[in-house]
Amino acid sequence: MTNRIEVYTFIAQELFDKLGELMCEDLSFIQVENITELADKKNIIVDDVSYKNTNPMGKVVYISEEVKIGEVSLTPDAMYTENSFILNELENYFGVLQTPKNRTFPQFTKVKQYKILSRFSVGYYCDLANLKAHENGFDIEKLSTSLQGVLNGIVLKRQCAPVEMEMLFSDEELLINMNVSSIFVDDELINEIYRFVSNDFSYLCLRINRKQGKMDLRFSLQKKKSYIARFDYEVGASRIISNSETVANASEKIVDHTNYHDPIVKKVTLKELKRIIDFLSKREVTNDEFLDHLEAYPDKQILKVLADDDIDFIKKSALNKERTESLKEAIRLTVVNSFEEQSREEFNENFFNKVDRQTLKDLVKAENWPIDNDALKEEIKSKILNEKGPETYNEYINSVQGYVEENYNVPKEDFETVKEDVEGSLAEEVLEKSGKSVEQFIRESEYFAMKEKVARMSHLFEQMQAKLEQAKQSPNNAAPVSEGDGESPLGSMGEQRAMQDLEDKVKQLSKELEIKNDSIEVMSQKVDAANLSAAEDKQELSLAQQKLKEEILKVEDLEKELSKFNGGASGGAGSGEDLETKLKDANIEIKMYKQRLKFAQSQIQTLEKAKKAAASGGVNNKKIAHLEKLMDKQNKIKSKMETEISSLKKDNHKINQENKILSNKIKDLERKLNNKNKSAA
């Protein structure tokens, strides 16, 4: 029974013999006389680029003068050059697990390695790579454009870092290796790589593992191009043999494809949600333009994995400044609660274990942060977590911040950046364990906020009680003082009054503490209460609508009365007093109506708040839509009323003017009448 991997070939005999000579013993090459004999074979090497394998699990290598893009394809010269990295790649492709021990890379005599940690350093490392290539006599005009384009696509556009890059130099060839993890590989990225790594490069290997989010990219540049080799294939996908084949060939297997990882499903973390919300909070986001602003977020890979619930939450937070702060407060309160529930040593351990080295690259003085994070953790434990230790999370954070600033010269803004990142990681850990949504996470943080208030109240209560006990004991323990010593009776009365006031404050504080404790229980019932109040809100909206209709009818009656006043104003001076009386009555009616309108507006505002509370409490969409429809009707009625009252104000002003004219005419007639009476006398 053999353990060798069988590879069927349809190529020139000379090339077949060369394969047998160069490749490792784990591969067994079998030459067929007719290309049709390759049908349904699993491992194939063929010299016809038009050939298509009918076996869905098959692996095909094309060795021809014509290279097939997007497949494993190479020219015959690539085999005759006996390049070790090409032979290794062929063996890996067919499933050989181990490279022959006697195979090395003798042609490469120099190695240079780089690790690109930040998108801001792409240009810097490209310059270093170009300089090193130039020093070894390679054409950097071809290399520069390709290297810059590939790294821009990986690091800048997809914000994927770190990228480990290795340069191997021989007298005639430069080989570049790039290892990338946690990257989203799509057709756009693959096309970009093919566009930048052009035909000027002899060798190109693009090995992708979509499930694990990994990509290995290799390409070489020769001083004088002598061959072409292209390896483009995926690992960990569509390479799984069936159960029947596994059983049948169990004793012959060399490559075990059954031990593969589950697909990696990237989930947007609390930290990333917070970054997106902070980004949108700096922009003028409206409901209609929300998606345009969201698409402007620089990390496009995060946008691709946003779930509908995430987008809905981001939208609500971006359109409401209070909700923008609610996530930050929820994260802070969750960390504070963890600090209180854990021992100081355990929390300190978790805190420094969550310090992400990737975060440090964006600091103002990244080099100041201690390299050995474990050593810093132990320093904090011995210097800050003393016998008593910090009592609150704020005391702990302030102590750590002061320590790293004094001993390592870490700026305060840098520490804040690290702290916010760690807090997000700690809160994310709590959220994952609970299995709850972000909305539920924020609602539960209100409970933590209440607990925090009660804790402060309890601390204050204990202090007050201690002062009271001390005040009670001090008169008894003090030595008696005679009146001759100068003690005033008023001093004793003042102490008694102060002690009584202190007792009253303690009693009041005790009652407030009981109320706060009761409030914590009430908080857990708010969601159910919001659902129950939805029906009441609907009924109140209906009543308010009815009242508004009644007010409109009253306005119409008032308008009719005013029109009568306008008609009667032309009746002459004799009607002046009557007109003035009616005008006063009309002004009174208008003032009363204004008061009713204010009352109606306050009702609308109250109902709007109730509708929002019902929506956040989990009322179904139909009920919310119905409430919004009713509110729209009310707003239209209110708008109509405001228009009509504005018209009434204009009419009222006109009547006032006419009344003044009539009053002046009456006074003029009375003056003339008095003059005539005097002349007649």
XYZ file of C-alpha atoms in Angstrom:
681
model
C 0.000 0.000 0.000
C 1.512 3.350 -1.070
C 1.204 6.729 0.693
C 2.278 8.773 -2.328
C 0.013 11.384 -3.941
C -0.743 10.455 -7.561
C -0.468 13.226 -10.156
C -1.591 12.500 -13.736
C 0.209 14.418 -16.488
C -0.243 15.148 -20.181
C 2.986 17.010 -21.078
C 6.175 16.595 -23.107
C 8.305 13.626 -22.059
C 11.344 15.801 -21.339
C 9.318 17.936 -18.935
C 7.789 14.825 -17.356
C 11.255 13.474 -16.638
C 12.276 16.849 -15.175
C 9.308 16.765 -12.782
C 10.274 13.327 -11.536
C 13.817 14.534 -11.001
C 13.003 17.786 -9.138
C 9.851 17.093 -7.128
C 9.789 15.304 -3.780
C 9.146 11.561 -3.389
C 5.703 12.148 -1.861
C 4.413 12.834 -5.390
C 3.986 10.002 -7.902
C 3.753 11.238 -11.540
C 1.803 9.160 -14.084
C 1.966 10.116 -17.775
C -1.153 9.445 -19.898
C -1.174 9.001 -23.681
C -4.459 10.813 -24.338
C -5.804 13.930 -22.677
C -9.239 12.310 -22.331
C -7.742 9.899 -19.786
C -7.454 12.823 -17.362
C -11.233 12.988 -16.925
C -12.324 12.860 -13.258
C -8.717 12.663 -12.050
C -8.001 14.625 -8.895
C -4.423 15.920 -9.476
C -3.500 16.914 -13.026
C -0.655 18.625 -14.914
C -1.473 19.497 -18.522
C 0.068 21.580 -21.315
C -3.244 22.727 -22.851
C -4.656 25.919 -21.185
C -8.085 25.262 -22.741
C -8.467 22.016 -20.773
C -11.143 21.987 -18.041
C -11.250 19.364 -15.340
C -14.668 17.800 -14.711
C -13.814 16.781 -11.150
C -15.079 19.557 -8.809
C -12.452 18.595 -6.236
C -9.682 18.431 -8.828
C -6.462 20.439 -8.903
C -4.989 21.402 -12.262
C -1.562 22.860 -13.097
C -1.048 24.310 -16.584
C 2.557 24.182 -17.895
C 2.539 25.949 -21.243
C 4.095 28.866 -23.105
C 0.722 30.585 -22.680
C -0.045 31.492 -19.045
C -3.607 31.246 -17.728
C -4.480 34.050 -15.314
C -6.422 33.133 -12.171
C -5.158 29.546 -12.121
C -1.959 27.693 -11.287
C -0.081 28.223 -14.530
C 3.595 28.495 -15.492
C 5.901 28.308 -18.480
C 8.242 25.307 -18.962
C 11.227 27.595 -18.276
C 9.944 28.019 -14.705
C 10.647 24.317 -14.114
C 14.035 24.339 -15.801
C 15.259 27.249 -13.631
C 14.872 24.855 -10.675
C 13.712 27.669 -8.361
C 13.140 26.164 -4.925
C 10.175 28.395 -4.072
C 8.342 27.322 -7.244
C 8.931 23.630 -6.500
C 7.733 24.142 -2.908
C 4.578 25.893 -4.079
C 3.710 23.089 -6.504
C 4.133 20.508 -3.761
C 2.002 22.561 -1.348
C -0.691 22.889 -3.987
C -0.937 19.121 -4.428
C -1.024 18.564 -0.649
C 2.508 17.723 0.427
C 2.815 18.571 4.109
C 6.592 18.751 4.489
C 9.276 20.279 2.313
C 12.252 17.956 1.640
C 14.963 18.637 4.225
C 17.699 18.832 1.632
C 15.937 21.612 -0.314
C 17.101 25.137 0.535
C 17.183 28.520 -1.162
C 20.868 28.707 -2.112
C 20.375 31.481 -4.644
C 19.175 33.980 -1.994
C 22.051 35.409 0.026
C 20.447 38.483 1.675
C 17.208 38.884 3.633
C 15.464 42.045 4.854
C 12.287 41.964 6.969
C 9.743 44.702 7.744
C 6.556 44.819 9.792
C 4.050 47.501 8.733
C 1.941 48.347 11.793
C 0.121 51.485 10.702
C -1.443 52.989 7.594
C 0.657 56.092 8.214
C 3.917 54.196 7.609
C 3.180 52.662 4.184
C 5.171 55.289 2.287
C 8.070 55.026 4.730
C 8.461 51.259 4.312
C 8.025 51.484 0.535
C 10.929 53.942 0.448
C 13.068 51.593 2.552
C 12.226 48.637 0.281
C 12.993 50.657 -2.877
C 16.298 51.839 -1.419
C 17.299 48.286 -0.535
C 16.323 47.053 -4.027
C 18.294 49.883 -5.654
C 21.362 49.037 -3.568
C 21.182 45.489 -4.969
C 20.867 46.628 -8.590
C 17.131 46.109 -9.285
C 14.856 48.357 -11.339
C 12.939 50.316 -8.677
C 10.736 52.053 -11.271
C 8.853 48.782 -11.792
C 8.983 47.812 -8.128
C 7.934 51.151 -6.630
C 4.553 51.466 -8.356
C 3.635 47.836 -7.727
C 4.678 47.763 -4.071
C 2.956 51.065 -3.278
C -0.247 50.011 -5.050
C -0.484 46.620 -3.328
C 0.178 48.026 0.164
C -2.273 50.886 -0.369
C -4.969 48.356 -1.269
C -4.244 46.237 1.810
C -3.293 48.741 4.510
C -4.854 52.052 3.455
C -8.112 51.062 1.753
C -8.887 48.002 3.888
C -7.056 49.262 6.990
C -5.491 45.862 7.568
C -2.388 45.789 9.736
C 0.105 44.449 10.606
C 1.571 43.271 7.312
C 4.751 41.215 7.579
C 6.974 41.773 4.543
C 10.172 39.920 3.712
C 12.635 40.669 0.891
C 15.033 37.922 -0.307
C 17.881 38.938 -2.627
C 19.969 36.878 -5.028
C 22.306 38.091 -7.731
C 19.541 37.957 -10.376
C 16.196 37.859 -8.552
C 14.310 39.681 -5.775
C 11.543 37.726 -3.991
C 8.996 39.586 -1.828
C 6.769 37.741 0.678
C 3.767 39.340 2.396
C 1.749 37.666 5.161
C -1.594 39.315 5.961
C -4.107 38.271 8.640
C -7.680 39.389 9.426
C -8.333 40.696 5.937
C -11.528 40.626 3.914
C -10.542 39.270 0.495
C -12.907 40.039 -2.375
C -12.653 40.192 -6.169
C -11.841 43.902 -6.018
C -8.706 43.279 -3.959
C -7.599 40.384 -6.182
C -8.041 42.518 -9.311
C -6.015 45.320 -7.703
C -3.139 42.931 -6.992
C -3.164 41.635 -10.581
C -3.261 45.203 -11.862
C -0.202 46.310 -9.887
C 1.820 43.079 -10.064
C 2.060 43.204 -13.841
C 3.831 41.016 -16.371
C 7.111 42.706 -15.422
C 7.243 40.287 -12.497
C 8.282 36.701 -13.157
C 6.596 34.996 -10.228
C 3.266 35.688 -8.521
C 1.677 33.512 -5.840
C -1.648 34.522 -4.288
C -2.749 32.028 -1.647
C -6.022 32.884 0.127
C -7.845 31.399 3.106
C -11.216 33.168 3.182
C -12.455 31.258 6.220
C -9.588 32.416 8.411
C -9.210 35.802 6.713
C -5.581 35.170 5.700
C -3.641 35.956 2.553
C -0.092 35.063 1.494
C 1.255 37.124 -1.389
C 4.596 36.462 -3.102
C 6.065 38.008 -6.219
C 9.544 38.209 -7.696
C 11.388 40.629 -9.941
C 14.276 39.436 -12.126
C 16.952 41.659 -13.574
C 16.412 39.763 -16.818
C 13.067 38.013 -17.025
C 13.459 34.312 -17.923
C 10.141 32.650 -16.958
C 6.525 33.250 -15.869
C 4.777 31.468 -12.977
C 1.340 32.271 -11.559
C -0.184 30.539 -8.501
C -3.697 31.661 -7.637
C -5.689 29.335 -5.415
C -7.638 29.097 -2.171
C -6.971 26.897 0.819
C -9.562 25.826 3.371
C -12.405 26.194 0.873
C -13.787 23.648 -1.598
C -10.942 21.294 -0.694
C -12.859 18.897 1.551
C -13.082 15.299 0.401
C -16.357 13.491 0.859
C -17.016 11.121 3.736
C -17.043 8.078 1.446
C -13.715 9.036 -0.059
C -12.277 9.633 3.379
C -13.211 6.137 4.507
C -12.051 4.463 1.308
C -8.654 6.149 1.339
C -8.156 6.345 5.101
C -4.951 4.329 5.021
C -3.583 6.187 1.992
C -4.224 9.785 3.053
C -1.311 12.157 3.320
C -3.275 15.421 3.487
C -6.110 15.533 6.023
C -8.615 18.170 4.882
C -11.202 17.291 7.536
C -9.503 19.283 10.288
C -10.520 22.767 9.158
C -11.782 25.770 11.096
C -15.318 27.113 11.044
C -15.790 30.269 8.987
C -14.821 33.440 10.806
C -17.894 35.689 11.112
C -16.675 39.169 12.003
C -18.879 40.980 14.488
C -18.819 44.714 15.047
C -17.637 45.359 18.592
C -18.778 48.049 21.011
C -15.519 49.925 20.408
C -16.120 49.994 16.661
C -19.751 51.061 17.127
C -18.555 53.874 19.383
C -15.960 54.973 16.799
C -18.611 55.108 14.057
C -21.006 57.087 16.280
C -18.220 59.496 17.299
C -17.381 59.958 13.609
C -21.011 60.756 12.703
C -21.501 63.027 15.740
C -18.991 65.453 14.194
C -21.078 65.720 11.004
C -24.448 67.343 10.324
C -26.390 64.087 9.895
C -30.035 64.176 8.796
C -32.518 61.345 8.431
C -32.506 61.508 4.616
C -28.716 61.755 4.275
C -27.797 59.260 7.008
C -26.589 56.487 4.661
C -24.424 58.943 2.701
C -22.694 60.027 5.902
C -22.309 56.409 7.040
C -20.660 55.441 3.744
C -18.100 58.196 4.344
C -16.691 56.253 7.321
C -13.103 55.365 6.339
C -13.079 51.703 7.478
C -15.053 50.132 4.624
C -14.521 46.572 5.873
C -16.398 47.362 9.080
C -19.285 48.787 7.051
C -19.529 45.524 5.101
C -20.207 43.465 8.238
C -22.685 45.847 9.902
C -25.929 44.059 10.742
C -29.342 45.716 10.330
C -29.644 46.136 14.100
C -26.227 47.808 14.197
C -27.200 50.269 11.445
C -30.498 51.042 13.182
C -28.707 51.679 16.472
C -26.093 53.907 14.783
C -28.819 55.905 13.045
C -30.760 56.527 16.271
C -27.571 57.573 18.040
C -26.408 59.867 15.224
C -29.776 61.673 15.065
C -30.080 62.039 18.849
C -27.212 63.607 20.796
C -28.461 62.121 24.072
C -28.230 58.602 22.615
C -24.719 59.399 21.384
C -23.628 59.797 24.992
C -25.685 56.843 26.220
C -23.289 54.236 24.736
C -20.247 55.922 26.281
C -21.978 56.068 29.657
C -23.112 52.439 29.365
C -19.521 51.301 28.721
C -18.218 53.336 31.662
C -20.891 52.095 34.070
C -20.310 48.471 33.027
C -16.594 48.796 33.779
C -17.349 50.474 37.121
C -19.667 47.595 38.013
C -16.954 45.054 37.066
C -14.486 46.904 39.295
C -16.881 46.616 42.234
C -17.671 42.931 41.650
C -14.064 41.750 41.202
C -11.099 41.851 43.537
C -8.631 44.683 42.877
C -5.911 42.242 41.748
C -8.309 40.439 39.385
C -9.533 43.684 37.826
C -5.971 44.981 37.460
C -5.051 41.722 35.685
C -7.995 42.001 33.285
C -7.392 45.695 32.646
C -3.785 45.327 31.477
C -4.501 42.098 29.597
C -6.893 44.136 27.434
C -4.268 46.694 26.390
C -4.083 46.255 22.613
C -0.649 46.900 21.092
C -2.415 47.997 17.904
C -3.945 50.932 19.788
C -0.525 52.213 20.829
C 0.479 53.010 17.248
C -1.979 55.953 17.162
C -0.681 57.577 20.374
C 1.049 60.952 20.396
C 4.130 59.454 22.078
C 3.729 55.748 21.427
C 7.367 55.086 22.291
C 6.787 56.210 25.906
C 4.319 53.449 26.735
C 6.154 50.608 28.552
C 7.143 47.807 26.189
C 6.677 45.098 28.807
C 2.977 45.287 29.644
C 3.214 42.439 32.163
C 5.934 44.253 34.080
C 3.794 47.397 34.223
C 0.888 45.338 35.520
C 3.028 44.034 38.383
C 4.311 47.537 39.151
C 0.751 48.848 39.470
C -0.142 45.873 41.644
C 2.720 46.493 44.084
C 2.713 50.317 44.092
C -0.991 51.194 43.848
C -2.905 48.127 45.026
C -1.599 48.426 48.566
C -3.244 46.973 51.666
C -6.194 49.327 51.470
C -6.224 49.833 47.714
C -8.375 52.277 45.711
C -12.015 52.182 46.789
C -13.534 53.329 43.483
C -12.782 52.873 39.792
C -12.062 56.592 39.398
C -9.469 56.418 42.165
C -7.867 53.404 40.464
C -7.739 55.083 37.034
C -6.398 58.366 38.418
C -3.699 56.475 40.315
C -2.625 54.469 37.236
C -2.651 57.592 35.049
C -0.521 59.499 37.559
C 1.918 56.586 37.847
C 2.584 56.142 34.092
C 2.816 59.911 33.622
C 5.346 60.317 36.429
C 7.446 57.209 35.754
C 7.179 56.823 31.968
C 6.271 60.338 30.810
C 3.058 59.090 29.144
C 0.891 62.118 28.194
C -2.588 62.261 29.696
C -4.265 62.224 26.266
C -2.359 59.027 25.375
C -3.477 57.355 28.581
C -7.093 58.380 27.839
C -6.842 56.712 24.416
C -5.574 53.467 25.960
C -8.171 53.639 28.759
C -11.113 54.094 26.359
C -9.923 51.161 24.253
C -9.548 48.922 27.326
C -12.951 49.964 28.693
C -14.527 49.058 25.354
C -12.875 45.616 25.448
C -13.993 44.981 29.041
C -17.572 46.003 28.251
C -17.530 43.873 25.074
C -16.528 40.863 27.162
C -19.502 41.427 29.486
C -21.841 41.876 26.509
C -20.677 38.645 24.843
C -21.191 36.645 28.043
C -24.718 38.011 28.475
C -25.680 37.373 24.826
C -27.812 40.538 24.787
C -28.216 43.251 22.182
C -26.618 46.681 22.418
C -30.032 48.239 23.161
C -30.541 45.869 26.094
C -26.975 46.532 27.207
C -27.661 50.284 27.390
C -30.972 49.824 29.207
C -29.288 47.643 31.821
C -26.604 50.283 32.318
C -29.345 52.519 33.766
C -29.602 49.971 36.548
C -25.840 50.297 37.148
C -26.215 54.089 37.230
C -28.846 53.777 39.933
C -26.598 51.385 41.860
C -23.789 53.926 41.632
C -26.029 56.656 43.056
C -27.164 54.386 45.871
C -23.543 53.504 46.661
C -22.665 57.204 46.940
C -25.744 57.772 49.084
C -24.802 54.854 51.349
C -21.266 56.195 51.740
C -22.606 59.620 52.656
C -25.076 58.033 55.057
C -22.296 56.162 56.849
C -20.258 59.339 57.165
C -23.216 61.244 58.612
C -23.991 58.425 61.030
C -20.377 58.342 62.210
C -20.407 62.090 62.795
C -23.650 61.744 64.749
C -22.212 59.034 66.991
C -19.115 61.125 67.530
C -21.223 64.174 68.415
C -23.296 62.152 70.873
C -20.221 60.799 72.646
C -18.216 64.020 72.842
C -20.369 65.777 75.537
C -20.208 62.663 77.786
C -16.459 62.190 77.409
C -15.594 65.842 77.866
C -14.524 67.098 81.323
C -17.204 69.152 83.153
C -16.675 72.871 82.909
C -18.001 75.298 85.519
C -19.623 78.609 84.780
C -16.587 80.231 86.315
C -14.461 78.874 83.505
C -16.357 81.077 81.089
C -18.684 78.591 79.374
C -21.836 80.233 78.099
C -25.204 78.456 78.354
C -25.758 79.443 74.716
C -22.752 77.312 73.713
C -24.315 74.209 75.204
C -27.619 74.965 73.501
C -25.826 75.491 70.203
C -24.204 72.054 70.437
C -27.558 70.459 71.195
C -29.144 72.251 68.240
C -26.295 71.146 65.930
C -26.654 67.571 67.128
C -30.415 67.697 66.530
C -29.851 69.044 63.002
C -27.389 66.230 62.360
C -29.907 63.642 63.527
C -32.549 65.152 61.241
C -30.160 64.989 58.268
C -29.376 61.337 58.986
C -33.084 60.496 59.141
C -33.699 62.348 55.888
C -30.794 60.586 54.262
C -32.098 57.225 55.448
C -35.449 57.925 53.810
C -33.763 58.998 50.558
C -31.681 55.832 50.635
C -34.823 53.719 50.950
C -36.377 55.607 48.038
C -33.303 54.989 45.866
C -33.343 51.288 46.693
C -36.998 51.150 45.712
C -36.152 52.964 42.464
C -33.777 50.158 41.468
C -36.650 47.684 41.566
C -38.834 50.094 39.626
C -36.203 50.369 36.886
C -36.513 46.671 36.062
C -40.277 47.099 35.520
C -40.034 50.066 33.149
C -40.083 48.045 29.944
C -43.337 46.295 30.850
C -44.834 49.587 31.967
C -43.967 51.175 28.605
C -45.849 48.438 26.754
C -48.917 48.859 28.985
C -48.902 52.629 28.594
C -49.033 52.405 24.788
C -52.815 51.867 24.825
C -53.259 54.762 27.261
C -51.165 56.990 25.011
C -53.429 56.154 22.099
C -56.530 57.082 24.126
C -54.965 60.350 25.282
C -54.089 61.233 21.703
C -57.712 60.691 20.701
C -58.966 62.924 23.529
C -56.471 65.635 22.668
C -57.577 65.517 19.052
C -61.206 65.927 20.105
C -60.315 68.914 22.308
C -58.460 70.543 19.436
C -61.534 70.148 17.221
C -63.618 71.863 19.893
C -61.130 74.723 20.068
C -61.347 75.134 16.284
C -65.116 75.460 16.513
C -64.691 78.138 19.181
C -62.250 80.000 16.963
C -64.730 79.910 14.089
C -67.449 81.365 16.355
C -65.035 84.048 17.512
C -64.185 84.866 13.894
C -67.880 85.334 13.115
C -68.219 87.708 16.059
C -65.271 89.752 14.880
C -66.712 89.959 11.379
C -69.887 91.399 12.915
C -67.779 93.997 14.722
C -66.128 94.935 11.427
C -69.521 95.325 9.785
C -70.881 97.477 12.606
C -67.861 99.745 12.741
C -69.141 101.796 9.767
C -72.434 102.588 11.564
C -71.245 106.046 12.724
C -70.074 107.678 15.917
C -73.115 106.558 17.874
C -71.983 102.952 17.786
C -68.492 103.758 19.138
C -69.197 102.802 22.742
C -70.880 99.553 21.690
C -67.993 98.736 19.385
C -65.461 99.390 22.133
C -67.286 97.083 24.544
C -67.449 94.285 21.996
C -63.803 94.819 21.149
C -62.823 94.346 24.803
C -64.889 91.155 24.914
C -63.140 89.933 21.775
C -59.711 90.611 23.300
C -60.700 88.624 26.370
C -61.862 85.736 24.155
C -58.570 85.800 22.258
C -56.553 85.681 25.500
C -58.642 82.746 26.715
C -58.111 80.996 23.417
C -54.329 81.548 23.643
C -54.315 79.885 27.033
C -56.242 76.909 25.640
C -53.857 76.686 22.710
C -50.849 76.632 25.070
C -52.531 73.872 27.041
C -53.139 71.886 23.861
C -49.512 72.366 22.791
C -48.254 71.118 26.168
C -50.493 68.071 25.754
C -48.982 67.391 22.335
C -45.443 67.630 23.763
C -46.401 65.268 26.587
C -47.842 62.777 24.127
C -44.760 63.035 21.918
C -42.602 62.077 24.911
C -44.972 59.231 25.687
C -44.737 58.020 22.102
C -40.922 58.010 22.281
C -41.019 56.113 25.569
C -43.388 53.574 24.046
C -41.113 53.141 21.039
C -38.011 52.580 23.184
C -39.950 50.208 25.448
C -40.494 47.676 22.713
C -43.952 48.578 21.318
C -44.489 46.964 17.938
C -44.069 48.964 14.740
C -47.771 49.054 13.849
C -48.702 50.760 17.103
C -45.900 53.265 16.730
C -46.925 54.008 13.149
C -50.507 54.537 14.292
C -49.393 56.918 17.044
C -47.257 58.841 14.549
C -50.228 59.183 12.194
C -52.358 60.603 14.998
C -49.589 63.006 15.942
C -49.342 64.210 12.323
C -53.066 64.963 12.308
C -52.753 66.889 15.557
C -49.843 68.909 14.236
C -51.855 69.834 11.136
C -54.781 70.950 13.317
C -52.406 72.956 15.519
C -50.860 74.589 12.437
C -54.331 75.539 11.179
C -55.224 77.023 14.564
C -52.015 79.068 14.629
C -52.799 80.415 11.157
C -56.328 81.378 12.202
C -55.221 83.093 15.411
C -52.689 85.079 13.380
C -55.553 86.205 11.124
C -57.626 87.104 14.173
C -54.774 89.188 15.553
C -54.656 91.136 12.279
C -58.437 91.714 12.414
C -58.166 92.744 16.043
C -55.474 95.281 15.144
C -57.671 96.643 12.364
C -60.635 97.039 14.748
C -58.391 98.843 17.241
C -57.392 101.300 14.533
C -61.004 101.884 13.504
C -61.992 102.309 17.139
C -59.342 104.995 17.605
C -60.605 106.830 14.488
C -64.213 106.717 15.763
C -63.138 107.906 19.222
C -61.284 110.845 17.699
C -64.352 111.750 15.579
C -66.596 111.667 18.665
C -64.213 113.915 20.614
C -64.052 116.323 17.648
C -67.862 116.462 17.397
C -68.170 117.044 21.159
C -65.637 119.893 20.966
C -67.517 121.548 18.077
C -70.799 121.143 19.946
C -69.370 122.843 23.052
C -68.082 125.726 20.971
C -71.523 126.257 19.401
C -73.204 126.220 22.803
C -70.778 128.825 24.107
C -71.328 131.118 21.088
C -75.147 130.776 21.427
C -74.951 131.824 25.086
